[in-house]
């Protein structure tokens, strides 16, 4: 079965691990958020692509949710001692990946081609694609001003309540090679349990990607990122509360209006009033059996009735 997955953040990476443990990874294409990429200390960092790569390669720090296990921080310590820009923590092992990517970008290789090479070198069997090769940056509007994603998320510890999101570069951004083909050839389109506003909306801000999903001929299923109205990690619940008016499955579904046929929700959430069909199953992706159940629930949707 061919599955195209929109993903970002740690929820996206863990969902992709669940799916590739359950379905043939060769049929899975991950279309990943690049709105929280940043250029720092001369390097191009793509946190969501890297979280997927590290998680699927078994290299990730499970506790932290980002970066590599067994990491050391010597380069960062030196950078900070010398007065460099050290607010964004790049570990010694992680730095090797950013060096390889930045070097290749400098000589003109597109991000999608670099990502494919890095994913193959890490032994990944799925297709790992950035949503776009073009510059796309998520900005958060807050009462203290507008901030680029990592400024808001890491430097300001996502303490400023968000009044709105926008995606710089979206007007000019095209889908990366392979993205539209993956959506066109999919038997199922899935949206990972990622933050809708800062992980999935940046992908959907690339107009041809959104149009491809709106015009789909196959089911599209999203997995809610909330359990009992709370996020497993990160600011999704606070953002839904402020921007959608609540944290029920109906509010989650409203962020994907016109794009999804099914929402997978945890038994701790009340699916009443959800504007789409809901499938209720425990959604915590913490251990292998639980992961497999969530992936199976999603894959089952492809076997259900085709949407009108
Ligand atoms: N998150 C933090 O909270 N603090 C950091 O210093 C930090 C560094 C970092 C470096 C590389 C990387 O791939 C991810 C990193 N993250 C860090 C996580 C990242 O900010 C977010 O988890 C994602 O962008 C949200 O999807």
CSV table of C-alpha atoms and ligand atoms in Angstrom, one decimal:
chain,number,residue,atom,x,y,z
A,1,UNK,CA,0.0,0.0,0.0
A,2,UNK,CA,1.3,3.5,-0.8
A,3,UNK,CA,0.9,6.0,2.0
A,4,UNK,CA,1.8,9.7,1.8
A,5,UNK,CA,2.2,11.2,5.3
A,6,UNK,CA,2.3,14.9,6.2
A,7,UNK,CA,4.5,15.2,9.3
A,8,UNK,CA,6.5,17.4,11.6
A,9,UNK,CA,8.0,17.5,15.0
A,10,UNK,CA,8.4,14.6,17.4
A,11,UNK,CA,4.8,13.4,16.9
A,12,UNK,CA,5.4,13.1,13.2
A,13,UNK,CA,8.6,11.2,13.6
A,14,UNK,CA,7.0,8.7,16.1
A,15,UNK,CA,4.0,8.2,13.8
A,16,UNK,CA,6.3,7.5,10.9
A,17,UNK,CA,8.1,4.9,13.0
A,18,UNK,CA,4.8,3.3,13.8
A,19,UNK,CA,3.7,3.2,10.2
A,20,UNK,CA,7.0,1.8,8.9
A,21,UNK,CA,7.0,-0.9,11.6
A,22,UNK,CA,3.5,-1.9,10.4
A,23,UNK,CA,3.4,-1.3,6.6
A,24,UNK,CA,6.1,-1.9,4.0
A,25,UNK,CA,8.4,1.2,4.4
A,26,UNK,CA,9.0,1.2,0.6
A,27,UNK,CA,5.4,2.3,0.1
A,28,UNK,CA,5.6,5.2,2.7
A,29,UNK,CA,6.5,8.8,1.6
A,30,UNK,CA,7.0,11.3,4.4
A,31,UNK,CA,6.3,14.9,3.3
A,32,UNK,CA,8.0,16.9,6.1
A,33,UNK,CA,7.7,20.4,7.5
A,34,UNK,CA,10.6,22.8,6.8
A,35,UNK,CA,8.9,25.9,8.3
A,36,UNK,CA,11.0,25.6,11.4
A,37,UNK,CA,14.3,25.3,9.6
A,38,UNK,CA,16.9,27.9,10.6
A,39,UNK,CA,20.3,29.2,9.5
A,40,UNK,CA,22.5,29.5,12.6
A,41,UNK,CA,26.3,29.7,13.2
A,42,UNK,CA,26.7,29.4,9.4
A,43,UNK,CA,24.8,26.1,9.2
A,44,UNK,CA,21.4,25.2,7.8
A,45,UNK,CA,19.5,23.2,10.3
A,46,UNK,CA,16.3,21.3,9.4
A,47,UNK,CA,15.0,20.0,12.8
A,48,UNK,CA,11.9,18.2,11.5
A,49,UNK,CA,13.7,16.3,8.8
A,50,UNK,CA,16.4,15.4,11.2
A,51,UNK,CA,14.0,14.2,13.9
A,52,UNK,CA,12.5,11.8,11.4
A,53,UNK,CA,15.9,10.7,10.2
A,54,UNK,CA,17.2,10.1,13.8
A,55,UNK,CA,14.0,8.4,15.0
A,56,UNK,CA,13.8,6.0,12.1
A,57,UNK,CA,17.5,5.2,12.1
A,58,UNK,CA,17.2,4.4,15.9
A,59,UNK,CA,19.6,7.3,16.7
A,60,UNK,CA,17.3,9.7,18.4
A,61,UNK,CA,17.4,10.8,22.0
A,62,UNK,CA,14.0,9.5,23.1
A,63,UNK,CA,13.7,11.5,26.3
A,64,UNK,CA,14.6,14.8,24.7
A,65,UNK,CA,12.6,14.1,21.6
A,66,UNK,CA,15.1,15.9,19.3
A,67,UNK,CA,18.8,15.4,18.5
A,68,UNK,CA,20.9,12.3,18.9
A,69,UNK,CA,21.3,9.8,21.8
A,70,UNK,CA,24.7,9.7,23.5
A,71,UNK,CA,25.3,13.3,22.4
A,72,UNK,CA,28.1,15.5,23.6
A,73,UNK,CA,28.2,19.3,23.6
A,74,UNK,CA,31.9,20.3,23.2
A,75,UNK,CA,31.5,22.4,20.1
A,76,UNK,CA,28.5,24.2,21.6
A,77,UNK,CA,30.4,24.9,24.9
A,78,UNK,CA,33.3,26.3,22.9
A,79,UNK,CA,30.9,28.4,20.8
A,80,UNK,CA,29.4,29.9,24.0
A,81,UNK,CA,32.7,30.4,25.6
A,82,UNK,CA,33.8,32.4,22.6
A,83,UNK,CA,30.7,34.6,22.6
A,84,UNK,CA,29.1,32.9,19.6
A,85,UNK,CA,25.3,32.4,19.0
A,86,UNK,CA,24.7,29.4,21.3
A,87,UNK,CA,21.0,29.6,22.2
A,88,UNK,CA,20.1,26.8,19.8
A,89,UNK,CA,21.8,23.7,21.1
A,90,UNK,CA,23.7,21.8,18.4
A,91,UNK,CA,25.4,18.6,19.7
A,92,UNK,CA,28.7,17.4,18.4
A,93,UNK,CA,27.2,14.4,16.5
A,94,UNK,CA,24.3,16.4,15.2
A,95,UNK,CA,26.7,19.0,13.9
A,96,UNK,CA,28.1,16.5,11.4
A,97,UNK,CA,24.7,16.2,9.7
A,98,UNK,CA,24.4,20.0,9.5
A,99,UNK,CA,27.9,20.3,8.1
A,100,UNK,CA,27.1,17.8,5.4
A,101,UNK,CA,23.8,19.4,4.5
A,102,UNK,CA,25.1,23.0,4.5
A,103,UNK,CA,28.1,22.1,2.3
A,104,UNK,CA,25.9,20.5,-0.3
A,105,UNK,CA,23.4,23.4,-0.2
A,106,UNK,CA,26.3,25.8,-0.8
A,107,UNK,CA,27.3,24.0,-4.0
A,108,UNK,CA,23.7,24.1,-5.2
A,109,UNK,CA,22.3,20.7,-4.5
A,110,UNK,CA,18.5,21.0,-3.6
A,111,UNK,CA,17.4,20.1,-0.1
A,112,UNK,CA,15.3,17.2,-1.4
A,113,UNK,CA,18.3,15.6,-3.1
A,114,UNK,CA,20.5,16.1,-0.1
A,115,UNK,CA,17.8,14.6,2.2
A,116,UNK,CA,17.4,11.6,0.0
A,117,UNK,CA,21.2,11.0,0.2
A,118,UNK,CA,21.3,11.4,3.9
A,119,UNK,CA,18.3,9.2,4.5
A,120,UNK,CA,19.8,6.4,2.4
A,121,UNK,CA,23.1,6.7,4.2
A,122,UNK,CA,21.3,6.4,7.5
A,123,UNK,CA,19.6,3.2,6.2
A,124,UNK,CA,16.0,4.6,5.9
A,125,UNK,CA,13.7,2.6,3.6
A,126,UNK,CA,10.9,5.1,3.3
A,127,UNK,CA,11.0,8.2,1.0
A,128,UNK,CA,11.9,11.2,3.1
A,129,UNK,CA,10.9,14.5,1.3
A,130,UNK,CA,11.0,18.1,2.5
A,131,UNK,CA,7.6,19.7,1.6
A,132,UNK,CA,9.6,22.2,-0.5
A,133,UNK,CA,13.1,23.0,-1.7
A,134,UNK,CA,12.3,26.7,-1.5
A,135,UNK,CA,12.7,28.9,1.5
A,136,UNK,CA,9.7,28.7,3.8
A,137,UNK,CA,9.6,30.0,7.3
A,138,UNK,CA,7.0,29.9,10.0
A,139,UNK,CA,6.3,33.2,11.9
A,140,UNK,CA,4.3,33.5,15.1
A,141,UNK,CA,2.4,36.7,15.8
A,142,UNK,CA,2.3,37.4,19.6
A,143,UNK,CA,1.6,40.5,21.8
A,144,UNK,CA,5.3,40.9,22.1
A,145,UNK,CA,5.9,41.0,18.3
A,146,UNK,CA,6.4,38.5,15.5
A,147,UNK,CA,9.0,35.8,15.9
A,148,UNK,CA,10.5,33.2,13.6
A,149,UNK,CA,9.6,29.7,14.8
A,150,UNK,CA,12.8,28.8,16.6
A,151,UNK,CA,13.1,32.3,18.2
A,152,UNK,CA,9.7,31.8,19.6
A,153,UNK,CA,9.9,28.1,20.4
A,154,UNK,CA,13.4,27.7,21.8
A,155,UNK,CA,14.8,31.1,22.6
A,156,UNK,CA,11.6,32.4,24.2
A,157,UNK,CA,10.5,28.9,25.3
A,158,UNK,CA,7.1,29.3,23.5
A,159,UNK,CA,6.0,31.5,26.4
A,160,UNK,CA,4.3,34.1,24.3
A,161,UNK,CA,0.6,33.3,23.5
A,162,UNK,CA,0.1,33.0,19.7
A,163,UNK,CA,-2.4,35.2,18.0
A,164,UNK,CA,-1.7,34.0,14.5
A,165,UNK,CA,0.7,32.1,12.2
A,166,UNK,CA,2.1,33.0,8.8
A,167,UNK,CA,4.4,31.3,6.4
A,168,UNK,CA,7.1,33.5,4.8
A,169,UNK,CA,7.9,32.4,1.3
A,170,UNK,CA,4.7,30.3,0.8
A,171,UNK,CA,3.6,32.3,-2.2
A,172,UNK,CA,6.7,31.5,-4.1
A,173,UNK,CA,7.3,28.0,-2.8
A,174,UNK,CA,6.7,24.9,-5.0
A,175,UNK,CA,6.4,21.3,-3.9
A,176,UNK,CA,9.7,19.5,-3.7
A,177,UNK,CA,10.3,16.9,-6.5
A,178,UNK,CA,8.3,13.8,-5.7
A,179,UNK,CA,5.7,15.4,-3.4
A,180,UNK,CA,2.9,15.7,-5.8
A,181,UNK,CA,3.6,12.2,-7.3
A,182,UNK,CA,3.5,10.7,-3.9
A,183,UNK,CA,0.1,12.3,-3.1
A,184,UNK,CA,-1.2,11.3,-6.6
A,185,UNK,CA,0.0,7.7,-6.2
A,186,UNK,CA,-1.1,7.2,-2.6
A,187,UNK,CA,-3.8,4.8,-1.6
A,188,UNK,CA,-4.1,6.7,1.6
A,189,UNK,CA,-3.0,10.2,2.8
A,190,UNK,CA,-2.2,10.5,6.5
A,191,UNK,CA,-1.6,13.5,8.7
A,192,UNK,CA,0.6,12.7,11.6
A,193,UNK,CA,-0.2,13.6,15.2
A,194,UNK,CA,1.8,16.8,14.8
A,195,UNK,CA,0.9,20.4,15.8
A,196,UNK,CA,-1.6,21.5,13.1
A,197,UNK,CA,-0.5,25.1,13.1
A,198,UNK,CA,3.3,24.9,13.2
A,199,UNK,CA,4.0,21.4,11.8
A,200,UNK,CA,1.2,20.7,9.2
A,201,UNK,CA,0.0,24.2,8.1
A,202,UNK,CA,3.4,25.1,6.8
A,203,UNK,CA,3.3,22.1,4.5
A,204,UNK,CA,-0.3,23.0,3.4
A,205,UNK,CA,0.8,26.6,2.8
A,206,UNK,CA,2.5,25.3,-0.4
A,207,UNK,CA,-0.6,25.8,-2.6
A,208,UNK,CA,-0.2,22.8,-5.0
A,209,UNK,CA,0.2,20.5,-2.0
A,210,UNK,CA,-3.0,21.8,-0.4
A,211,UNK,CA,-4.8,21.6,-3.8
A,212,UNK,CA,-3.6,18.0,-4.3
A,213,UNK,CA,-5.1,17.0,-0.9
A,214,UNK,CA,-8.4,18.9,-1.5
A,215,UNK,CA,-8.8,17.1,-4.8
A,216,UNK,CA,-7.8,13.7,-3.5
A,217,UNK,CA,-9.5,10.5,-4.8
A,218,UNK,CA,-8.4,8.5,-1.8
A,219,UNK,CA,-9.2,8.9,1.9
A,220,UNK,CA,-7.2,11.3,4.1
A,221,UNK,CA,-6.9,10.5,7.8
A,222,UNK,CA,-5.5,12.7,10.5
A,223,UNK,CA,-4.3,11.5,13.9
A,224,UNK,CA,-5.1,14.0,16.7
A,225,UNK,CA,-2.0,15.2,18.5
A,226,UNK,CA,-4.0,15.6,21.7
A,227,UNK,CA,-4.8,13.1,24.4
A,228,UNK,CA,-7.4,14.2,26.9
A,229,UNK,CA,-7.2,17.7,25.4
A,230,UNK,CA,-3.5,17.9,26.2
A,231,UNK,CA,-0.4,17.6,23.9
A,232,UNK,CA,2.1,14.8,24.6
A,233,UNK,CA,4.8,17.4,24.0
A,234,UNK,CA,4.8,21.0,22.9
A,235,UNK,CA,2.3,23.9,22.7
A,236,UNK,CA,-0.4,22.3,20.5
A,237,UNK,CA,-3.1,22.4,23.2
A,238,UNK,CA,-2.5,26.1,24.1
A,239,UNK,CA,-2.5,27.0,20.4
A,240,UNK,CA,-5.8,25.1,19.7
A,241,UNK,CA,-7.4,26.7,22.7
A,242,UNK,CA,-6.5,30.2,21.5
A,243,UNK,CA,-6.8,29.8,17.7
A,244,UNK,CA,-9.6,27.2,17.3
A,245,UNK,CA,-11.5,28.0,20.6
A,246,UNK,CA,-10.9,24.6,22.3
A,247,UNK,CA,-9.2,21.3,22.4
A,248,UNK,CA,-11.8,18.7,21.5
A,249,UNK,CA,-11.6,16.4,18.4
A,250,UNK,CA,-14.1,18.9,16.8
A,251,UNK,CA,-11.5,21.7,17.3
A,252,UNK,CA,-8.7,19.6,16.0
A,253,UNK,CA,-10.8,18.6,12.9
A,254,UNK,CA,-11.6,22.3,12.3
A,255,UNK,CA,-7.9,22.9,11.6
A,256,UNK,CA,-8.1,20.5,8.6
A,257,UNK,CA,-11.5,21.6,7.3
A,258,UNK,CA,-12.0,20.2,3.7
A,259,UNK,CA,-8.9,18.1,3.9
A,260,UNK,CA,-9.7,15.1,6.0
A,261,UNK,CA,-12.3,12.3,6.0
A,262,UNK,CA,-11.4,10.6,9.3
A,263,UNK,CA,-9.9,11.7,12.6
A,264,UNK,CA,-8.3,9.2,14.9
A,265,UNK,CA,-8.8,10.2,18.5
A,266,UNK,CA,-7.8,8.8,21.9
A,267,UNK,CA,-10.6,7.3,24.2
A,268,UNK,CA,-9.7,10.1,26.6
A,269,UNK,CA,-11.3,12.6,24.1
A,270,UNK,CA,-15.0,13.1,23.4
A,271,UNK,CA,-15.6,12.8,19.6
A,272,UNK,CA,-19.1,14.4,19.8
A,273,UNK,CA,-19.7,17.1,17.2
A,274,UNK,CA,-16.6,16.2,15.2
A,275,UNK,CA,-17.4,17.2,11.6
A,276,UNK,CA,-15.8,14.0,10.2
A,277,UNK,CA,-15.9,10.3,11.0
A,278,UNK,CA,-13.8,9.5,14.1
A,279,UNK,CA,-12.0,6.3,14.9
A,280,UNK,CA,-11.3,5.8,18.6
A,281,UNK,CA,-8.1,4.0,19.7
A,282,UNK,CA,-5.3,4.8,22.2
A,283,UNK,CA,-3.0,7.2,20.4
A,284,UNK,CA,0.0,7.3,22.7
A,285,UNK,CA,2.9,6.1,20.5
A,286,UNK,CA,5.1,5.1,23.4
A,287,UNK,CA,5.7,1.3,23.0
A,288,UNK,CA,5.7,-1.1,20.0
A,289,UNK,CA,2.2,-2.6,20.6
A,290,UNK,CA,0.5,0.7,21.0
A,291,UNK,CA,2.4,2.1,18.0
A,292,UNK,CA,1.2,-0.8,15.8
A,293,UNK,CA,-2.4,-0.4,16.9
A,294,UNK,CA,-2.4,3.3,15.9
A,295,UNK,CA,-0.8,2.5,12.6
A,296,UNK,CA,-3.3,-0.3,11.9
A,297,UNK,CA,-6.2,2.0,12.7
A,298,UNK,CA,-4.9,4.5,10.2
A,299,UNK,CA,-4.1,1.8,7.5
A,300,UNK,CA,-7.7,0.4,8.0
A,301,UNK,CA,-9.1,3.6,6.7
A,302,UNK,CA,-7.8,2.9,3.2
A,303,UNK,CA,-9.9,-0.3,3.2
A,304,UNK,CA,-13.0,1.7,4.1
A,305,UNK,CA,-15.5,3.5,1.9
A,306,UNK,CA,-14.0,5.8,-0.7
A,307,UNK,CA,-15.0,9.5,0.0
A,308,UNK,CA,-17.5,11.1,-2.4
B,1,LIG,N1,14.7,22.3,21.0
B,1,LIG,C1,14.9,23.0,22.1
B,1,LIG,O1,14.0,23.1,22.9
B,1,LIG,N2,16.2,23.6,22.4
B,1,LIG,C2,17.2,23.5,21.5
B,1,LIG,O2,18.3,24.0,21.8
B,1,LIG,C3,17.0,22.7,20.3
B,1,LIG,C4,18.0,22.5,19.4
B,1,LIG,C5,17.8,21.6,18.3
B,1,LIG,C6,18.9,21.3,17.5
B,1,LIG,C7,18.7,20.5,16.4
B,1,LIG,C8,17.4,20.0,16.2
B,1,LIG,O3,17.2,19.2,15.1
B,1,LIG,C9,16.3,20.3,17.0
B,1,LIG,C10,16.5,21.1,18.1
B,1,LIG,N3,15.5,21.4,19.0
B,1,LIG,C11,15.7,22.1,20.1
B,1,LIG,C12,14.1,20.9,18.7
B,1,LIG,C13,13.4,21.8,17.7
B,1,LIG,O4,13.4,23.2,18.1
B,1,LIG,C14,11.9,21.5,17.7
B,1,LIG,O5,11.6,20.3,18.4
B,1,LIG,C15,11.3,21.4,16.4
B,1,LIG,O6,11.6,22.4,15.5
B,1,LIG,C16,9.7,21.4,16.5
B,1,LIG,O7,9.3,20.5,15.6
